[in-house]
XYZ file of C-alpha atoms in Angstrom:
387
model
C -1.646 -4.564 3.027
C -0.265 -2.281 5.933
C 3.361 -2.926 4.990
C 2.723 -3.435 1.120
C 1.271 -0.105 0.110
C 2.596 -0.302 -3.323
C 2.660 -3.049 -6.104
C -0.750 -4.951 -6.614
C -2.199 -4.007 -3.383
C -2.674 -0.411 -4.209
C -4.627 -1.227 -7.322
C -6.712 -4.203 -5.550
C -10.425 -3.271 -4.650
C -10.684 -1.402 -1.400
C -13.352 0.653 0.429
C -12.783 4.597 1.064
C -12.052 3.825 4.615
C -10.877 0.561 6.176
C -9.823 -0.925 9.235
C -6.603 -3.017 9.293
C -4.728 -4.646 12.018
C -1.024 -4.640 12.140
C 1.716 -7.412 13.054
C 1.356 -5.993 16.750
C -2.392 -6.228 16.919
C -2.702 -2.492 16.612
C -5.778 -1.193 14.538
C -5.364 1.305 12.176
C -7.884 3.221 9.866
C -6.684 3.225 6.322
C -8.073 6.126 4.289
C -7.659 5.238 0.415
C -9.674 8.165 -1.484
C -7.862 11.205 -2.505
C -10.687 13.879 -1.215
C -10.256 12.113 2.122
C -6.806 11.630 2.421
C -6.202 15.493 1.517
C -8.722 16.348 4.313
C -6.845 14.625 6.789
C -3.795 16.037 6.033
C -5.081 19.706 5.532
C -7.032 19.591 8.806
C -4.451 19.417 11.925
C -6.741 20.281 14.443
C -8.756 17.343 14.180
C -6.259 14.857 12.698
C -2.603 15.539 14.652
C 0.758 14.653 13.344
C 1.632 13.327 16.833
C 2.191 10.058 15.684
C 3.983 10.546 12.646
C 7.419 9.267 14.015
C 6.250 6.624 16.594
C 7.784 3.280 16.042
C 5.446 0.883 14.189
C 7.133 -1.999 15.891
C 6.959 -1.149 19.753
C 10.255 -1.259 20.944
C 11.746 -3.735 23.728
C 13.588 -2.439 26.555
C 17.078 -3.512 25.114
C 16.268 -1.023 22.328
C 15.357 1.700 24.296
C 18.174 1.183 26.715
C 20.552 1.644 23.379
C 18.827 4.658 22.446
C 18.791 6.211 26.018
C 22.531 5.457 25.867
C 22.879 7.827 23.019
C 20.618 10.450 24.701
C 18.345 9.652 21.733
C 15.334 12.167 21.506
C 13.125 13.257 18.848
C 11.182 16.305 20.244
C 8.215 17.916 18.337
C 10.143 19.494 15.422
C 8.829 19.334 11.749
C 6.860 16.109 10.940
C 5.348 15.370 14.163
C 4.864 18.647 15.411
C 1.617 20.282 16.016
C 2.599 23.002 18.495
C 3.208 26.640 18.006
C 7.049 26.135 17.168
C 6.061 24.447 14.242
C 5.715 27.461 11.883
C 9.162 29.132 13.003
C 11.013 26.178 12.631
C 9.418 24.987 8.828
C 9.939 28.598 8.121
C 13.860 28.388 8.897
C 13.893 24.947 7.291
C 12.123 26.231 4.301
C 14.268 29.322 3.888
C 17.328 27.151 3.592
C 15.767 25.052 0.586
C 14.234 28.259 -0.917
C 13.530 27.683 -4.709
C 16.297 30.296 -5.596
C 18.962 28.477 -3.531
C 17.803 25.096 -5.234
C 18.015 26.704 -8.628
C 21.502 27.812 -7.724
C 22.517 24.116 -7.515
C 20.977 23.117 -10.714
C 24.107 23.653 -12.757
C 26.370 21.951 -10.444
C 24.000 18.882 -10.384
C 23.647 18.680 -14.110
C 27.112 18.473 -14.430
C 27.807 15.904 -11.941
C 25.050 13.829 -13.639
C 26.126 14.245 -16.803
C 29.449 12.852 -15.999
C 28.217 9.920 -14.194
C 25.885 9.227 -17.124
C 28.911 9.181 -19.465
C 30.617 6.745 -17.471
C 27.521 4.430 -17.046
C 26.662 4.636 -20.995
C 30.414 3.597 -21.547
C 30.105 0.680 -19.154
C 26.900 -0.414 -20.960
C 28.384 -0.121 -24.386
C 30.996 -2.582 -23.440
C 28.642 -5.169 -22.036
C 28.878 -4.434 -18.361
C 26.085 -4.461 -15.927
C 25.540 -1.058 -14.089
C 23.605 -0.278 -10.909
C 21.631 3.035 -11.205
C 21.158 3.010 -7.745
C 24.365 2.546 -6.320
C 26.154 4.304 -9.356
C 23.744 7.178 -9.940
C 21.022 7.512 -7.695
C 21.911 6.623 -4.217
C 23.954 9.866 -2.903
C 22.966 12.686 -5.140
C 20.413 14.107 -2.998
C 22.792 14.013 0.109
C 25.228 15.684 -1.705
C 22.910 18.424 -3.067
C 21.505 18.885 0.560
C 24.723 19.328 1.906
C 25.566 21.990 -0.308
C 22.460 23.911 0.801
C 22.035 23.298 4.471
C 25.631 22.262 5.557
C 25.796 18.796 7.140
C 27.785 16.911 9.709
C 31.352 15.798 8.239
C 30.802 12.298 7.952
C 31.166 9.705 5.092
C 28.328 9.541 2.615
C 28.190 5.593 3.098
C 27.876 6.329 6.935
C 25.052 8.982 6.637
C 23.087 6.533 3.874
C 23.451 3.743 6.452
C 22.200 5.783 9.164
C 19.071 6.826 7.007
C 18.086 3.649 5.874
C 18.412 2.132 9.507
C 16.336 4.936 10.743
C 13.441 4.248 8.049
C 13.531 0.549 8.992
C 13.672 1.117 12.849
C 10.557 3.240 13.117
C 8.422 2.159 10.008
C 9.156 -1.677 9.691
C 8.030 -4.681 11.064
C 10.947 -6.092 13.156
C 12.108 -8.587 15.918
C 13.584 -7.677 18.789
C 17.045 -8.422 17.848
C 16.987 -6.432 14.591
C 15.510 -3.566 16.743
C 18.521 -3.752 18.799
C 20.892 -3.838 15.961
C 19.416 -0.801 14.269
C 19.153 1.274 17.820
C 22.836 0.987 17.934
C 23.231 2.212 14.484
C 20.809 5.282 14.870
C 21.971 6.109 18.345
C 25.565 6.189 17.084
C 25.135 8.752 14.345
C 22.542 10.423 16.623
C 25.424 11.565 18.823
C 27.175 12.732 15.608
C 24.165 15.112 15.061
C 24.326 16.292 18.734
C 27.840 17.378 18.463
C 27.243 19.145 14.930
C 23.960 20.701 16.203
C 26.094 22.604 19.011
C 28.486 24.031 17.037
C 27.696 23.610 13.358
C 27.037 26.149 10.627
C 24.364 26.655 8.254
C 20.788 25.349 8.849
C 22.127 24.570 12.726
C 23.358 27.814 13.343
C 20.018 29.508 12.066
C 18.135 27.352 14.273
C 20.400 28.218 17.367
C 20.032 31.843 16.589
C 16.379 31.497 16.810
C 16.826 30.311 20.043
C 15.797 26.782 19.624
C 16.765 24.017 22.055
C 19.691 21.513 21.037
C 17.058 18.701 21.030
C 15.221 20.711 18.092
C 18.018 21.356 16.132
C 19.230 17.793 16.287
C 15.686 16.685 15.425
C 15.392 18.996 12.521
C 18.595 17.418 10.937
C 17.400 14.200 11.903
C 14.264 14.529 9.727
C 16.308 16.135 6.939
C 18.778 13.470 6.641
C 16.122 10.593 6.853
C 13.483 12.039 4.657
C 15.055 15.038 3.165
C 17.655 12.875 0.978
C 16.824 9.230 1.367
C 13.456 9.421 -0.257
C 14.435 11.523 -3.109
C 17.232 8.709 -4.204
C 14.357 5.974 -3.638
C 12.386 7.949 -6.127
C 15.034 8.491 -8.631
C 15.404 4.520 -8.505
C 11.985 4.009 -8.770
C 11.211 6.600 -11.697
C 13.927 5.219 -13.769
C 12.880 1.570 -13.165
C 9.584 2.713 -14.309
C 10.808 4.533 -17.357
C 12.668 1.370 -18.624
C 8.968 -0.297 -18.945
C 7.849 2.870 -20.810
C 9.490 3.271 -24.133
C 6.786 5.320 -25.636
C 7.328 8.062 -23.114
C 10.985 7.839 -23.447
C 10.747 8.460 -27.536
C 8.201 11.200 -26.692
C 10.898 12.897 -24.325
C 13.521 12.465 -26.724
C 11.778 14.228 -29.376
C 10.658 16.985 -27.147
C 6.912 16.053 -27.239
C 6.478 15.649 -23.441
C 7.860 18.095 -20.719
C 10.471 16.450 -18.264
C 8.568 18.148 -15.485
C 5.378 16.071 -16.520
C 7.407 12.820 -16.614
C 8.565 13.702 -12.988
C 4.953 14.389 -11.714
C 3.471 11.223 -13.325
C 6.604 9.446 -11.745
C 5.344 11.126 -8.292
C 1.919 10.027 -8.816
C 2.464 6.572 -9.791
C 5.908 5.357 -8.052
C 6.130 7.766 -4.801
C 8.849 6.819 -2.322
C 6.378 7.730 0.518
C 3.274 5.584 0.215
C 1.601 6.118 3.474
C 1.599 8.788 6.358
C -0.089 8.763 9.773
C -2.158 10.845 11.643
C -3.944 10.661 14.947
C -7.577 11.760 15.518
C -7.761 14.347 18.158
C -11.436 14.095 18.746
C -14.298 11.699 17.717
C -15.273 12.613 14.027
C -16.183 10.652 10.793
C -14.483 10.012 7.600
C -16.432 8.835 4.519
C -19.231 7.997 6.799
C -17.260 6.132 9.147
C -17.307 6.974 12.551
C -13.501 7.394 13.936
C -13.292 8.018 17.880
C -10.416 10.011 19.286
C -7.288 8.377 19.582
C -7.501 6.512 16.397
C -4.486 5.899 14.401
C -4.877 6.952 10.514
C -3.002 5.982 7.644
C -3.406 8.173 5.021
C -2.410 5.921 1.854
C -0.768 8.573 -0.585
C -0.131 6.062 -3.101
C -3.374 4.754 -3.574
C -4.985 8.646 -3.565
C -3.053 9.407 -6.598
C -4.694 6.548 -8.441
C -8.209 7.799 -7.573
C -10.251 7.835 -10.759
C -12.102 10.797 -9.378
C -9.092 12.608 -9.935
C -6.885 11.141 -12.707
C -7.972 10.449 -16.252
C -6.220 6.982 -16.420
C -5.266 6.065 -12.844
C -2.838 3.058 -13.754
C -1.296 4.358 -16.704
C 1.779 6.482 -17.193
C 0.745 9.389 -19.208
C 2.656 12.497 -18.428
C 0.406 15.493 -18.657
C -3.028 13.926 -18.460
C -5.535 15.441 -16.238
C -5.130 15.007 -12.616
C -1.425 14.197 -12.938
C -0.045 16.995 -10.692
C -2.990 16.596 -8.340
C -1.171 13.575 -6.453
C -0.260 13.717 -2.711
C 3.121 12.320 -2.788
C 4.326 15.457 -1.000
C 1.567 15.582 1.538
C -0.529 18.704 1.911
C -1.219 21.443 4.200
C 0.959 22.722 7.164
C 3.150 19.731 6.815
C 3.512 19.224 2.990
C 7.173 18.225 2.311
C 9.235 21.293 2.908
C 11.517 20.061 0.079
C 9.236 19.336 -2.639
C 10.853 22.007 -5.082
C 14.285 20.329 -4.189
C 13.087 16.728 -5.090
C 11.500 17.903 -8.376
C 14.559 19.787 -9.343
C 16.658 16.812 -8.670
C 14.454 14.425 -10.255
C 14.299 16.626 -13.695
C 17.921 16.655 -14.065
C 18.222 12.940 -13.636
C 15.357 12.242 -16.176
C 16.731 14.604 -18.748
C 20.239 13.302 -18.511
C 19.804 9.658 -17.789
C 16.587 8.557 -19.586
C 18.742 7.860 -22.757
C 20.531 5.029 -20.523
C 17.618 2.956 -20.560
C 17.051 2.520 -24.251
C 17.644 -0.912 -25.514
C 18.665 -2.431 -21.800
C 17.432 -5.333 -20.050
C 16.859 -5.217 -16.306
C 19.219 -7.686 -14.480
C 17.769 -6.721 -11.306
C 14.469 -4.887 -10.334
C 14.236 -2.803 -7.259
C 13.342 -4.791 -4.388
C 11.688 -3.129 -1.355
C 11.362 -4.512 1.991
C 8.270 -4.730 4.056
C 7.693 -0.922 5.421
C 4.665 1.066 6.333
C 5.790 4.087 4.802
C 8.955 4.050 2.591
C 9.829 1.939 -0.358
C 13.455 1.812 0.233
C 14.745 0.140 -3.128
C 18.286 -1.632 -2.465
C 19.464 -1.847 -6.346
C 18.580 -1.697 -9.848
C 20.691 -3.466 -12.444
C 20.726 -3.090 -15.863
C 22.498 -4.296 -18.831
C 22.565 -3.660 -22.636
C 22.948 -6.746 -24.898
């Protein structure tokens, strides 16, 4: 299960807490119940975030040398920061992504999505196959994020390639050759981030003005570019794919009988792009009656927690607005809850409202395929055609 936290594995029979050994022989305590996952995420004293960005596959010397050559460093900044600096750094990032600033982007995003949907609808009407990942969802979150925080002046394709390379390098089972290739790509873009962190405006300038080091600025930009946009484009793709198999939901959406926001929340519950997150036990403790020694790696199974029958009325069914639907942990919980949750919700609501009609009467030519990865789904395409 460790690298397949979705699909059949997420609905299988699992104890509340289970020990799983990964491909490198490292044991992890996998937590599956909603209440226990929430406890892990909301208690940063007992369960620290220090290992959140550690490479799942230990890096060989060759890959480490590549990263060192690019002065690659990820100091505790956001997701892996349990120190005193976290609240201030998070506050600066949160201000850049404030709901008021996010709402101001909605008209622009709606116009852009509508334009793309019109073009895709014409292609479908002409009998052409279209890729809703590549032609609709892939770059939308990055374009919005760039308007909110100011990002390095780099081609969209280069940023997307870097983000996916980072997700693979740190969270996937890999061989040494692949690690070195990915380290080269991540290291090169890290150099771009380092240059931007020293002189860039927007968020980078605000972090510098608060007295944070160049490494902290780079770390914040790194995490935003990886988790702040790539995961949302993944979610948009996964949600649209799920909706192709939910004609009743689409009909109710079209009739105004179900809210777009409820569809988004149910999508987050059933199709989260981030399926697990890691913590490390800081002290000896217990979880669900299981002894947890200090130093234990803990995998909080977010996707499984969203299907807990003690929280959701119909765990495996897509029922927008059902009891417990909004109780999912797709954005985490506690002090490290996703700072971009409001932004992701807005983007998903716009895409569902504008693009759901594209799915009527289509055939899925190529469903999204997700590679093995501990935490991220990373769909690569979603191709449909209308007969």
